[in-house]
GROMACS .gro file of C-alpha atoms in nm:
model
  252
    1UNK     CA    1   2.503  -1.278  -3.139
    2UNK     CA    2   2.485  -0.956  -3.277
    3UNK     CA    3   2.578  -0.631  -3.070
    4UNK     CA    4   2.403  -0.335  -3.250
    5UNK     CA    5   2.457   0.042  -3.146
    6UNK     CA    6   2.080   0.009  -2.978
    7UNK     CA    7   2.131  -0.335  -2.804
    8UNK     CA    8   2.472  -0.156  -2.626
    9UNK     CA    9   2.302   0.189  -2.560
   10UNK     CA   10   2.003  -0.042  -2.406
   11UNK     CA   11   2.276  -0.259  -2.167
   12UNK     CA   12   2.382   0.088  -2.097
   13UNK     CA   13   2.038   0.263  -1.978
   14UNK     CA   14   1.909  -0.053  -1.762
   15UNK     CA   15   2.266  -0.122  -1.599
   16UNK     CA   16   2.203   0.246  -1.494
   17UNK     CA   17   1.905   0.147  -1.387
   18UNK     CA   18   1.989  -0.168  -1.215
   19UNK     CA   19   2.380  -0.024  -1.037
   20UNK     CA   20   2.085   0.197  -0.851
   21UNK     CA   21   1.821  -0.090  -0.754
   22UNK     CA   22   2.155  -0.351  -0.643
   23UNK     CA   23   2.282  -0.053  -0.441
   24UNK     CA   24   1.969   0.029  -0.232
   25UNK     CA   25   1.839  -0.279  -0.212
   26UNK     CA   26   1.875  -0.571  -0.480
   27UNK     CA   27   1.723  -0.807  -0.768
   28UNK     CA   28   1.870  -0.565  -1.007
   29UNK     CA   29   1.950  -0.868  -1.236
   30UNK     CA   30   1.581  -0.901  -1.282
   31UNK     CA   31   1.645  -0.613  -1.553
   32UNK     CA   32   1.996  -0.704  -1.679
   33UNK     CA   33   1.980  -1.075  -1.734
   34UNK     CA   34   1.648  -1.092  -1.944
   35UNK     CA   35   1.834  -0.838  -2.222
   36UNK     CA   36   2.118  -1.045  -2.262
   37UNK     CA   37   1.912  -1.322  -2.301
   38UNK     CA   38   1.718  -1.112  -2.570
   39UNK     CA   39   2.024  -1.056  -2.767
   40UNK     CA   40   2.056  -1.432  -2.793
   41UNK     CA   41   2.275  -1.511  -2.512
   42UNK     CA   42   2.218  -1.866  -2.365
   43UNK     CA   43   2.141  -1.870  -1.966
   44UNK     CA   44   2.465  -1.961  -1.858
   45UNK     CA   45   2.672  -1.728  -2.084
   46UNK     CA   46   2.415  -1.440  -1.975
   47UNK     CA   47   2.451  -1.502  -1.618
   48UNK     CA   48   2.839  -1.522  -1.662
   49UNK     CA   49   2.837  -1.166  -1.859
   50UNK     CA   50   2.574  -1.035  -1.597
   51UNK     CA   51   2.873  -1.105  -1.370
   52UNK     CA   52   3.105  -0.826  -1.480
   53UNK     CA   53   2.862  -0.502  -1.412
   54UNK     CA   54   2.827  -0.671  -1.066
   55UNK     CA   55   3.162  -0.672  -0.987
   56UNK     CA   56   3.246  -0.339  -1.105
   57UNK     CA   57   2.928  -0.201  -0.936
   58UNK     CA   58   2.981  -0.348  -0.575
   59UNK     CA   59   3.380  -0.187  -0.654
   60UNK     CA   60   3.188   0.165  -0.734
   61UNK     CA   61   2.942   0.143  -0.458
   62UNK     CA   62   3.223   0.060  -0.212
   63UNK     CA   63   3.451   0.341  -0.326
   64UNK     CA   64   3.198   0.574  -0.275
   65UNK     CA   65   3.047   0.446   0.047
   66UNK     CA   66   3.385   0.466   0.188
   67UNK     CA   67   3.478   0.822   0.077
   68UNK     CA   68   3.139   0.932   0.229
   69UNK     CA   69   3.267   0.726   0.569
   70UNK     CA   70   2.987   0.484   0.570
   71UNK     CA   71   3.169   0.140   0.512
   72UNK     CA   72   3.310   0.030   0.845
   73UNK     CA   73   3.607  -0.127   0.696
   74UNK     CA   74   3.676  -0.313   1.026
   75UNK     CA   75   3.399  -0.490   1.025
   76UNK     CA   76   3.403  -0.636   0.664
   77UNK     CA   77   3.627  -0.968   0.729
   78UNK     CA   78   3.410  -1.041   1.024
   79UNK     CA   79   3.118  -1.064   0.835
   80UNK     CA   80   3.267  -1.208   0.466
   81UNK     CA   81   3.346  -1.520   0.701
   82UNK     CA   82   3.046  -1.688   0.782
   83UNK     CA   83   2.889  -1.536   0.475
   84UNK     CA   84   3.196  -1.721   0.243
   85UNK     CA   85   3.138  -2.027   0.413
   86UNK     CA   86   2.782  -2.041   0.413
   87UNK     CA   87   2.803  -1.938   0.028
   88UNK     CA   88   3.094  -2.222  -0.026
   89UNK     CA   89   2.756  -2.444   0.126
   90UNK     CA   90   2.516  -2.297  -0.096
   91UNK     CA   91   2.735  -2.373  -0.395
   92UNK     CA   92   2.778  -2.720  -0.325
   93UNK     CA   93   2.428  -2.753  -0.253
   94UNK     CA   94   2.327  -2.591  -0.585
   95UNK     CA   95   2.555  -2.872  -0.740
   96UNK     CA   96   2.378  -3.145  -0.602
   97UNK     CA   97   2.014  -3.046  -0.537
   98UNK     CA   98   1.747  -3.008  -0.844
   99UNK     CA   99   1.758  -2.663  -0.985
  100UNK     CA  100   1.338  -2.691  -0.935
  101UNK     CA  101   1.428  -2.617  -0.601
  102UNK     CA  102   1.551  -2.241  -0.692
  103UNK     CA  103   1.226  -2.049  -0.762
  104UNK     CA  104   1.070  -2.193  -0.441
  105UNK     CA  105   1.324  -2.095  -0.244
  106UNK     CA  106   1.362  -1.704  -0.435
  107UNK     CA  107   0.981  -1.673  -0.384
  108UNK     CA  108   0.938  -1.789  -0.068
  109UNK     CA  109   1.245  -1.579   0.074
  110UNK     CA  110   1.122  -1.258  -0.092
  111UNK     CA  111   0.774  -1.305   0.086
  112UNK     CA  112   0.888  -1.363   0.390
  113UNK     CA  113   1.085  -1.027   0.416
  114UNK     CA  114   0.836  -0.838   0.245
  115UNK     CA  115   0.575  -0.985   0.548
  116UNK     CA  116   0.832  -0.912   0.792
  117UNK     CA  117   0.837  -0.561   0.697
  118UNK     CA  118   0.525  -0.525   0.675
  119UNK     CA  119   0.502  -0.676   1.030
  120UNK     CA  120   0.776  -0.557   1.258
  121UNK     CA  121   1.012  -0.276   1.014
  122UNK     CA  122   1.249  -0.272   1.247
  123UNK     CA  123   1.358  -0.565   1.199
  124UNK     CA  124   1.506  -0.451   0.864
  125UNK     CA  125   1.543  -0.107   0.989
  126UNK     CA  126   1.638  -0.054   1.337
  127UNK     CA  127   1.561   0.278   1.493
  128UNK     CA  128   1.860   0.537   1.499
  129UNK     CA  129   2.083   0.574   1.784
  130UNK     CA  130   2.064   0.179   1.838
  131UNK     CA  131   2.414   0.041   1.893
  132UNK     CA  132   2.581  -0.185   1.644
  133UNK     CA  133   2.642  -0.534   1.748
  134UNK     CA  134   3.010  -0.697   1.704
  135UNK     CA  135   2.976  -1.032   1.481
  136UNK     CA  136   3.248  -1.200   1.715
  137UNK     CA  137   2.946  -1.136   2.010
  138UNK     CA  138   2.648  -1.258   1.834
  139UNK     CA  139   2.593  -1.588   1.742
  140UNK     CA  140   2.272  -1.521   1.552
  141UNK     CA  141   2.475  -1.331   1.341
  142UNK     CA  142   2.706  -1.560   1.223
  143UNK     CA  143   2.357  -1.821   1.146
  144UNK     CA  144   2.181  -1.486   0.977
  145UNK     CA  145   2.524  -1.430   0.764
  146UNK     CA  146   2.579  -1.792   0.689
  147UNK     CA  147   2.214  -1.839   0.543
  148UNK     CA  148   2.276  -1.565   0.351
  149UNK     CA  149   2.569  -1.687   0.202
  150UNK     CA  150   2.387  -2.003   0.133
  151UNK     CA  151   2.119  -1.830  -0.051
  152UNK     CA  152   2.370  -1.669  -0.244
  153UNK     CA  153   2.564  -1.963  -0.323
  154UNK     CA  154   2.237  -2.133  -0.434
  155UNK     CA  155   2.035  -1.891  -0.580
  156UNK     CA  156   2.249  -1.538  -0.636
  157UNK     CA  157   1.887  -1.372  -0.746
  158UNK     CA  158   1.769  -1.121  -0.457
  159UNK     CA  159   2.088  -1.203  -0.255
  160UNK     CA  160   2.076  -0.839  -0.174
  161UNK     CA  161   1.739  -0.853   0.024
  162UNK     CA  162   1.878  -1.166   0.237
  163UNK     CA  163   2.187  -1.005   0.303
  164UNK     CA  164   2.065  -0.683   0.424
  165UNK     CA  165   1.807  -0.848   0.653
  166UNK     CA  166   2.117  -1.042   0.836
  167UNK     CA  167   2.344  -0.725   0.842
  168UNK     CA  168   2.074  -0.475   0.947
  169UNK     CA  169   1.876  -0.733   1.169
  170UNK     CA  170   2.099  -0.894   1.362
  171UNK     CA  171   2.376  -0.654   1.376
  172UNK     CA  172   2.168  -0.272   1.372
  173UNK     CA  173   2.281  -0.150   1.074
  174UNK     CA  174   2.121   0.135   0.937
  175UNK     CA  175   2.037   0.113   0.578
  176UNK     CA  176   2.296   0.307   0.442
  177UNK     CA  177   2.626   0.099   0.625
  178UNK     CA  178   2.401  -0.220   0.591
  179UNK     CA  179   2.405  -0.139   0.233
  180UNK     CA  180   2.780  -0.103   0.222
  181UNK     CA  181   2.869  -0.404   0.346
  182UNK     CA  182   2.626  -0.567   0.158
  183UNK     CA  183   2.803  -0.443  -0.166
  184UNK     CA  184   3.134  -0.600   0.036
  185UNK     CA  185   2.999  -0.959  -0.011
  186UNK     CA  186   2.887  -0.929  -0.302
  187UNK     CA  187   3.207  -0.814  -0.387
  188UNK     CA  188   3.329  -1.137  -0.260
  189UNK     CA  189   3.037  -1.394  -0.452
  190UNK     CA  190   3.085  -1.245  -0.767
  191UNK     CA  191   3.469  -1.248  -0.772
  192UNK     CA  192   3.479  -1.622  -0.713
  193UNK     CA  193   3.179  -1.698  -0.953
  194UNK     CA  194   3.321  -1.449  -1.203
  195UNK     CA  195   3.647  -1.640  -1.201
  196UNK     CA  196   3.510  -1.929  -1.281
  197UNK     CA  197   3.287  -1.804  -1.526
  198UNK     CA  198   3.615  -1.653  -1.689
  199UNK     CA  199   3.853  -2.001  -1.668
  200UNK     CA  200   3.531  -2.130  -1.822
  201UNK     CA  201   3.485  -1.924  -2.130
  202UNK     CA  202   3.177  -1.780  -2.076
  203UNK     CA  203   3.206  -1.444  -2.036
  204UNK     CA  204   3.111  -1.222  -2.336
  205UNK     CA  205   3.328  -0.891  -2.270
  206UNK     CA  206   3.206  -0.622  -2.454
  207UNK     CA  207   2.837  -0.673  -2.361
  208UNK     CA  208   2.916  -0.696  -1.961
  209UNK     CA  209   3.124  -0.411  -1.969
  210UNK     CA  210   2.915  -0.194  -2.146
  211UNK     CA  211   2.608  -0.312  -1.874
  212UNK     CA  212   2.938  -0.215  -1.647
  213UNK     CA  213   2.989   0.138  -1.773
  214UNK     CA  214   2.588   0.159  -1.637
  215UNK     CA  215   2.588   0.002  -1.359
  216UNK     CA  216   2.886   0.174  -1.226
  217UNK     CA  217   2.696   0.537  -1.324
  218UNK     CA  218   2.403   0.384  -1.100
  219UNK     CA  219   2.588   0.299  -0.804
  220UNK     CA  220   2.783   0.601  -0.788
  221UNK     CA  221   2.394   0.812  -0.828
  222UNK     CA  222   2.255   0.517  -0.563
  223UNK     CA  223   2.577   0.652  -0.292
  224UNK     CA  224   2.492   0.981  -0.320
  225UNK     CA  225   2.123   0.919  -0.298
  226UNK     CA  226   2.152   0.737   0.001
  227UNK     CA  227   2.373   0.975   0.199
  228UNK     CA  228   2.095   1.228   0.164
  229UNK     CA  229   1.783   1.013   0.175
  230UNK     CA  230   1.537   1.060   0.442
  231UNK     CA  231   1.576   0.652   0.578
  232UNK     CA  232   1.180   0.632   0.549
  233UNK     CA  233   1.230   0.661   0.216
  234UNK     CA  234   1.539   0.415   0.183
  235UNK     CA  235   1.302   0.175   0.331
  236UNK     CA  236   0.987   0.236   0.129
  237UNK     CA  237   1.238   0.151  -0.164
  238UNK     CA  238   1.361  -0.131   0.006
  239UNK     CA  239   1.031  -0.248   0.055
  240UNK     CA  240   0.874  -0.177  -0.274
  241UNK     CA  241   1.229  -0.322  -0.492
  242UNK     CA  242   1.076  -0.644  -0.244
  243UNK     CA  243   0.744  -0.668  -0.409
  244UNK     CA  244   0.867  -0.631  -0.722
  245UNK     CA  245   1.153  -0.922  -0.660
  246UNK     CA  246   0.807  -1.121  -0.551
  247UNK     CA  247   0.665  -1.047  -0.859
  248UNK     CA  248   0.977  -1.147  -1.094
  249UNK     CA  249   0.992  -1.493  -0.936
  250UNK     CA  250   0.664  -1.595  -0.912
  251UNK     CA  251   0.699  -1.459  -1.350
  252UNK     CA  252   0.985  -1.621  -1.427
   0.00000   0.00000   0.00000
């Protein structure tokens, strides 16, 4: 594999481009993953590399969630605990299940939410003034975060979109603190998959940190965005990032 002064400027421009879409919503990879694999990368060693502008991302998006006083920092081991375990599940499961299983499971998730937000929106997006729920008190929660984490543990694609429907739907978060947290267990995937990936071998540095340098430049525009955002339009994006997460797996 060849990395040219056009192939890094590229992994640049779309991890711009992608630190945004994983910020407000998700399926983000649907840009980055394809150009590694055009540069020759095999799946797995993409996927691995892919894993780096994640990380650093989610770290960006954090920071600057949390200097605008939108992450509730109390609230993020309560909900990285059922969504670690169910992930830990997912993993397993993704061991020992067909991979044939993956794209009917992506699709199908992805039309679901976008029909429940077509349906009933505030499910996704409660109204404001409603009062945040405590995990600790609500036992749907900890199912809604744990089937998240298994669909992250399983499939990783669109996590984003699953995660944001537990956070936001069973707990009231708006859009912009659902989104923080969101970027929280993500946080928390990637650094276990990533450390694998690295005891493995199959990370390809220069190429994931250059998509980092991008995707960290996105996520710090995404913050800012969403601070100021009208929420109708954080959920038109949300729901039109959906349909075009539909359309990737039902592509690919």
């Amino acid at each position: 594999m060849t990395l040219t002064m056009e192939y890094g400027a590229i992994l640049v421009a779309l991890g711009f481009i992608a630190g945004i879409i994983n910020t407000l919503a998700g399926g983000g990879s649907n840009l980055t993953l394809p150009a590694l694999m055009v540069m020759g990368m095999p799946a797995d060693v993409a996927n691995a590399t892919n894993r780096v502008g994640v990380w650093l991302q989610c770290a960006s998006g954090m920071a600057g969630f949390k200097r605008h006083d939108k992450l509730d920092t109390q609230d993020i081991w309560p909900v990285l605990v059922p969504s670690l375990i169910g992930g830990l599940l997912g993993a397993l499961a993704a061991a020992w299940l067909p991979t044939s299983w993956v794209k009917p499971l992506l699709l199908g998730t992805l039309l679901a939410m976008t029909v429940v937000m077509l349906v009933k929106p505030t499910t996704l997006t409660p109204p404001p003034g409603t009062p945040i729920k405590k995990v600790k008190d609500t036992p749907s929660a900890w199912l809604g975060l744990c089937l998240a984490g298994f669909y992250g543990g399983f499939v990783q694609a669109g996590v984003g979109f699953v995660l944001l429907a537990a956070l936001c739907g069973t707990l009231n978060y708006d859009l912009v603190r659902g989104n923080a947290l969101k970027l929280a267990c993500t946080l928390a995937f990637t650094t276990l998959s990533l450390l694998v990936f690295i005891a493995d071998d199959l990370v390809h540095w220069l190429p994931g940190l250059l998509l980092a340098i991008g995707t960290m430049t996105g996520a710090r525009v995404a913050v800012k965005f969403a601070i100021s955002a009208n929420p109708k339009t954080l959920k038109l994006f949300l729901f039109v990032m959906t349909l075009v997460g539909c359309i990737a797996a039902y592509a690919f």
